[in-house]
Every structure is written in C-alpha cells, then in structure tokens.
C-alpha cells in the first residue's frame, strides 16, 4: 500500500500495511482507568505491557474488569483516563473503526453472523478494506485452511450448520482476515466441551507458532491460562495486577496465598502439564539395528547395565523394544528374532509433548518406557517414570530457596519481601538452577 | 343478473377499481414501510422514545377507521387524500412495532462482534441488524397489508378510490337490482386481492431472507 511509506506510520492500518501485517506489535497500557458513572472504577490505574508476539492471558474473578480492559484496547470502550499504545501508536489518535479492522477480535460463542455464510463472515473486514473479489476469495480459502477447515466443504455453509468448535475456528479466521498484528480473545473457548477446547488450544498454539501475533487472551480457566500464556496477568478487583509473570514464575513463586490457591501453585499435576518433554533430561536406551548381532547386543546391554534396547530402522525411527529375556539364547541378527520377541512400539511422544502426556503414554504403554522422537520421527531419547520424577523434583528444588526468602521476609517491614516482587537473589538463584539443568540436558 | 353476468357486464370498470385499490394499498404500504422502519430504527435503542412512538400509533389504532375517515374530511376533504392518510396511519403501527421488536431481538453479542471488527454504526445496521430483523419486519408488513386492504374498502365512505365503492353503493340500495351483486363483487374482490398480496409477501420473504436464518430447512 503506497499511502504512507515516507513518514512514520501514524495509524495501525498504515503500520500493518507496511510490514505485511504479520508480526505482532507491543500493546502498552499506561495508567488506564475506567469508571462507569460514579461507581468505583472497574479498571483502576492499570499499567501493563503486552510484549510483541506474545500471548498474555488475563486471569481473574468474574467482574474484575477483564472484558472492560480488553475492550478499551480496541476502543469499544473509551478509557476514563490513561493511554493505550499499540505498536507505539496512541489508540486514541486513530479513527476507531479503522483501528478495529486491524485488531482481531474473538468473543465467546464466536459471534458469527448467522445470515452470512462462512466465507461471508470472514470476508467482512477485507470488504471494508476495499479488497477486490478475487483477493478476498483467495484469502478466505487460505484462512479456512489455516484454521483447519476444508474450504470446499465449509466456505458456503451457514454458521448454524457448524459445531461450536467449528464456529470458533471461523471466528478466529474472521479475526485474522486482514492479518492484524494484534488479536483480542475474550473467553473464546469458554463455551466448548473440554475435548474441543483442548484441540482449539493446541491449534491456537500451532497458529501462533506460525504467525507470532500479539494476543491478549481472557479466561477463567487456570489450566487454559497456564497452557496458552507466555505470560499471565492475574487480576484482582479493579483490574489491579496481583501478579504478572510467566506460568513457571506464577506456579513456582505465587505472589500471595490467594494466587497460590487459585493456580494450585506447585502441585505436581500442574507442573506436569506445564513442563515440555524437550525441557527435561531424557533417558537414553541402548540403540540397536535390525542387522545387529544378538550376542553382541546382549553384551552391550550388560555393559550399560540396562534391561532393554530400542531397535531403530534405517531412518532412525523406533521399531520395537527388545529386553534381555528376548535375547537370551538367541543368535544371528536382531531383525530375525521371532516376531513375538520384544514389543512393537505403537506410542511415541515428541519434544513438544507435556510431561502429563508423557505420563499418559507411559500408563498406556506395555513397557515402562516411551520413546521420544524428533523431526521425521527420529528417535532422540526415552522417557520413564524416573525421568518424570527427576524433572519434577528439579523444578521443585528451584523454587525451594525462593520460598525460604519469602518466609524470612514475611515478618519484616520490607515491602519487597512480602509483596508481589520476588527477592532478586532468590530469582537469580532460580535462574542459575535453570541454566544448570539445561546444560545437563545437553 | 347472476354474479358472473354482473362481472361480465361491467368488467372494465371493476378491473379499473381493483387496480386502483391494489395500487392505493401498495403505495400506502410503501409509505408506511419507509416511515415505520425509519422511525423504528430511530427509536429502537431508546426505551422512552420507543414507548412514545408505539404509544402514539396504538392510540391512533383504537380510533375506529370509519370515525378516522370522517375526522379527516375536515382537514383533507373527500377522495384520495383522507383515504391514503388513514391507510398509512393504520399500516404504520404493525410496521413500527415489528421493526422495533425485530431490531431489539438481534443478539447484542452480534452487534458487538460487528463493531469489534470495525463496522461503522450504519454498516452494522445495514449489514447485520436489518437483515436479521427482516423476517419480523416483513411479518409486520404483511399484517399492515391486510389492514390496508380492509381500510381501503371503507375509504369509499369518503369517496376514496377502489373496490369499496362497489360495497358501499351496493349496501346503499340493498333490495334493488344488482345491489347484492355489487356488494359481493366488492367483498370477494378485496378478499382475493388480500390473498394475492399475502402470497406476494410470502414470496418476497423467501427471496429476501438469508438461508442462514430461515426458520425451516
Ligand atoms: N457498560 C457498562 N456500564 C456499567 N457497568 C459496566 C459496564 N460494563 C461493565 N460494567 C461493570 O464493570 C465490571 C467489570 O465488567 P467486565 O465485563 O469487565 O468483567 P469481566 O472481568 O470481564 O467479568 P467476566 O469474567 O464475568 O466476564 C462489572 O461489575 C460490570 O457490571
Ligand atoms: Mg468478561
């Protein structure tokens, strides 16, 4: 778009056009307040920065002003005071309708227009931006693919002939239509059943991996917040920030007992959900090829003091487990052992899986070990219950010193110790521990 | 003379009166639709304005149409003017009321979603609210059409145009030759036209209501 290439872009529209729209831009709320009539302010002097390309989840009790905060960003509600900068540009200096066309907005129940087809719904913003028909049609199909709906099947359907999950996918596609740098999502998955909800969460993370938008996401669901948020803002009454940090920080170092209770801080199950397989030290099984000699493998198992080996194909993909007992008495290549020997590998997990998923896989597998695969299904290591226990203990240890500091500080008058700000020394310690773990894993 | 003979003997005049009747009703409906929908759009967001507008039209509605026509003679004289005025006034109420009900029946979340993706107020109205309220508004228009048809007949009382003339002149000389025929022709003609108008509205409804919000299929 040739409009404003010379000067600094003055509007989000110009900014979006300039860098192709794709990348996220930061959102800054500076001393923002909102008061409806004469009542207490619903949002009271909120200052917060949503970093570019991150998902920030607003989590807090009903009525604390999450929706109000979100609507002030796209100016559906005007702040009583304070400033909001999107990509460094003052939202108030821009024409609201223009501004909103470059801020994706997704609400609960999707809010699709029932009298328009799926394509018609998605096309609304491009129509307002004056795109030509062909460009719009192309974009609609592209977006449907992106959100996992077959364009040929779905583009001409009316919303009432879609499931709730499909409607929400279309809602996301509609919000992404003009490739906005910023996305506001107000409890988008709140009305969906747990399975659909998890699917869509997973899809959103995948999408975000491709698109790197700046996303503000409102939810009541702690698990959803922990799963999706790069950062979580826990809000209290008046949208006061009780704690703002990464899910790990919030779990490991809840700002106060109410947060701890709210997020179930430190509980093993939460940590399992939060920790990815790629972030823990993996076990490594003895590796074998179908062509390896049985006697030789037996010796290697003995030397490694292991009970089983993983058999890999030429592409390094895990085929099956063989144990010492399977090898006992056999001879010749491993590949010609009777098919009953060992167990075929049906379940593998990837580095992106959570430890919770790893535990599920372990519970369902007939060995107490599950292989981890990387690109192209290549074997990279294995997870056992011991691996998981070890990982959880390490996370626990990282938070231990921090807790002591806080307990000590509780009696003193130093606000930093009893307030939401974690002691710097404790933080540094935690960071060191984290770094050490990473080194171990490599 | 039998009824068919009566019709055959003055077919041209009857046809003329029927067309006159239909065209009067149609034109009055257009005016009532424009005013009723426009007024509905203006007032639907404000409770007090809504109460005022529907209240005023309801009061009009309670005045018997014959009395209304009589009252209109003073300012407007006889003929087309009082007839058309009365029809429009009566047709207004169902259109206005259904427009308000229809617009207020649109899910606020949809309006919010539309505003949220950057539609201006007028665009939200045109693209979202009116299309969604349309089936309800159309029902109002249908009711208005039936009303207009009937009041159109009574308009002959103030020498208005249309088939009402047959009914009134028939009734005036009841017992005389062809009096019954005239009354019957007028009445049946109006019933027939009312049915045709209704069918037309059903067709319009089919053609103009999105498949996404039609109640069946
Ligand atoms: N337009 C309005 N006029 C007056 N009060 C309002 C308005 N909008 C919101 N409020 C009030 O502001 C408070 C915060 O509302 P908001 O919708 O932001 O809460 P929320 O955190 O999104 O809650 P929930 O989790 O239930 O969606 C509520 O007490 C609500 O009643
Ligand atoms: Mg809300």
Coordinates of N, CA and C in Angstrom, one line a residue, chain A residues 71 74 76 97-98 100-101 103 105 107 110-116 121 124-125 127-128 156 158 160 174, chain B residues 109-121 123 127-128 131-132 210-217:
Chain A
X71 N -11.7 -4.4 25.9 CA -12.5 -3.5 25.0 C -11.9 -2.1 24.9
X74 N -9.4 -2.0 21.9 CA -9.9 -1.7 20.6 C -11.0 -0.6 20.6
X76 N -13.8 -0.2 22.0 CA -15.2 -0.4 22.1 C -15.7 0.3 23.4
X97 N -13.1 2.8 14.0 CA -13.5 1.7 13.1 C -12.3 1.2 12.3
X98 N -11.5 2.2 11.9 CA -10.2 1.9 11.1 C -9.3 1.0 12.0
X100 N -10.0 -0.8 14.6 CA -10.5 -2.2 14.9 C -10.4 -3.1 13.7
X101 N -10.3 -2.6 12.5 CA -10.1 -3.5 11.4 C -8.7 -4.2 11.4
X103 N -7.3 -5.0 14.4 CA -7.2 -5.7 15.7 C -8.2 -6.8 15.7
X105 N -10.7 -9.6 16.8 CA -11.5 -9.7 18.0 C -12.3 -11.0 17.9
X107 N -14.8 -13.4 20.3 CA -15.6 -13.5 21.5 C -16.1 -14.9 21.8
X110 N -18.2 -17.3 19.4 CA -17.8 -16.8 18.1 C -18.4 -15.6 17.6
X111 N -19.8 -15.4 17.9 CA -20.4 -14.2 17.3 C -20.4 -14.1 15.8
X112 N -20.6 -15.3 15.2 CA -20.7 -15.2 13.7 C -22.1 -14.7 13.3
X113 N -22.1 -14.0 12.1 CA -23.3 -13.5 11.6 C -24.1 -14.6 11.0
X114 N -25.3 -15.0 11.6 CA -26.0 -16.2 11.1 C -26.5 -16.1 9.7
X115 N -26.7 -14.9 9.2 CA -27.3 -14.7 7.9 C -26.2 -14.7 6.8
X116 N -25.0 -14.8 7.2 CA -23.9 -14.9 6.2 C -23.2 -16.2 6.2
X121 N -18.8 -14.3 6.4 CA -18.4 -13.8 7.7 C -16.9 -13.4 7.6
X124 N -15.8 -10.0 5.8 CA -16.3 -8.7 6.2 C -15.2 -7.6 6.3
X125 N -14.2 -7.9 7.0 CA -13.1 -6.9 7.2 C -12.4 -6.6 5.8
X127 N -13.7 -6.7 2.9 CA -14.7 -5.9 2.2 C -14.6 -4.5 2.6
X128 N -14.5 -4.2 3.9 CA -14.4 -2.9 4.4 C -13.1 -2.2 4.0
X156 N -19.3 -22.3 2.0 CA -20.6 -21.8 1.7 C -21.7 -22.3 2.7
X158 N -23.7 -22.1 6.3 CA -24.2 -21.1 7.3 C -23.7 -21.5 8.7
X160 N -25.1 -21.9 11.4 CA -25.9 -22.8 12.2 C -25.6 -24.3 11.9
X174 N -12.0 -15.2 10.9 CA -12.6 -13.8 10.7 C -11.7 -12.8 11.3
Chain B
X109 N -24.6 -9.5 21.3 CA -23.2 -10.0 21.0 C -22.9 -9.9 19.6
X110 N -23.9 -10.0 18.7 CA -23.6 -9.9 17.2 C -23.3 -8.5 16.9
X111 N -24.0 -7.6 17.5 CA -23.8 -6.1 17.2 C -22.4 -5.8 17.7
X112 N -22.1 -6.3 18.9 CA -20.8 -6.1 19.5 C -19.6 -6.7 18.6
X113 N -19.9 -7.9 18.1 CA -18.9 -8.5 17.2 C -18.7 -7.7 16.0
X114 N -19.8 -7.2 15.4 CA -19.7 -6.3 14.2 C -19.0 -5.0 14.5
X115 N -19.2 -4.4 15.6 CA -18.5 -3.2 16.0 C -17.0 -3.6 16.2
X116 N -16.8 -4.7 16.8 CA -15.5 -5.1 17.2 C -14.6 -5.4 16.0
X117 N -15.2 -5.8 14.8 CA -14.3 -6.0 13.6 C -14.3 -4.7 12.8
X118 N -14.8 -3.6 13.3 CA -14.6 -2.4 12.6 C -15.7 -1.9 11.7
X119 N -16.9 -2.4 11.9 CA -18.1 -1.9 11.1 C -18.6 -0.6 11.8
X120 N -18.9 0.4 11.0 CA -19.5 1.6 11.5 C -20.9 1.3 11.9
X121 N -21.5 2.3 12.7 CA -22.9 2.1 13.2 C -23.8 1.8 12.0
X123 N -23.2 0.8 9.1 CA -22.9 -0.5 8.4 C -23.5 -1.7 9.2
X127 N -25.9 -4.2 7.5 CA -25.4 -5.5 7.2 C -25.8 -6.5 8.2
X128 N -26.1 -6.1 9.4 CA -26.3 -7.1 10.5 C -27.7 -7.0 11.0
X131 N -30.9 -7.1 8.3 CA -31.1 -8.4 7.7 C -31.6 -9.4 8.7
X132 N -31.1 -9.3 9.9 CA -31.5 -10.2 11.0 C -33.0 -9.9 11.4
X210 N -32.1 -14.6 4.2 CA -31.0 -15.4 4.1 C -31.3 -16.9 4.5
X211 N -30.7 -17.8 3.8 CA -31.0 -19.2 4.1 C -30.5 -19.5 5.5
X212 N -29.5 -18.7 5.9 CA -28.9 -19.0 7.3 C -29.9 -18.7 8.4
X213 N -30.9 -17.9 8.2 CA -31.8 -17.6 9.3 C -33.3 -18.0 9.0
X214 N -33.5 -18.7 7.9 CA -34.9 -19.1 7.6 C -35.3 -20.2 8.6
X215 N -36.6 -20.1 9.0 CA -37.0 -21.0 10.2 C -37.0 -22.5 9.8
X216 N -37.3 -22.8 8.5 CA -37.3 -24.2 8.1 C -36.0 -24.5 7.3
X217 N -35.9 -25.7 6.9 CA -34.8 -26.2 6.1 C -33.4 -26.1 6.8

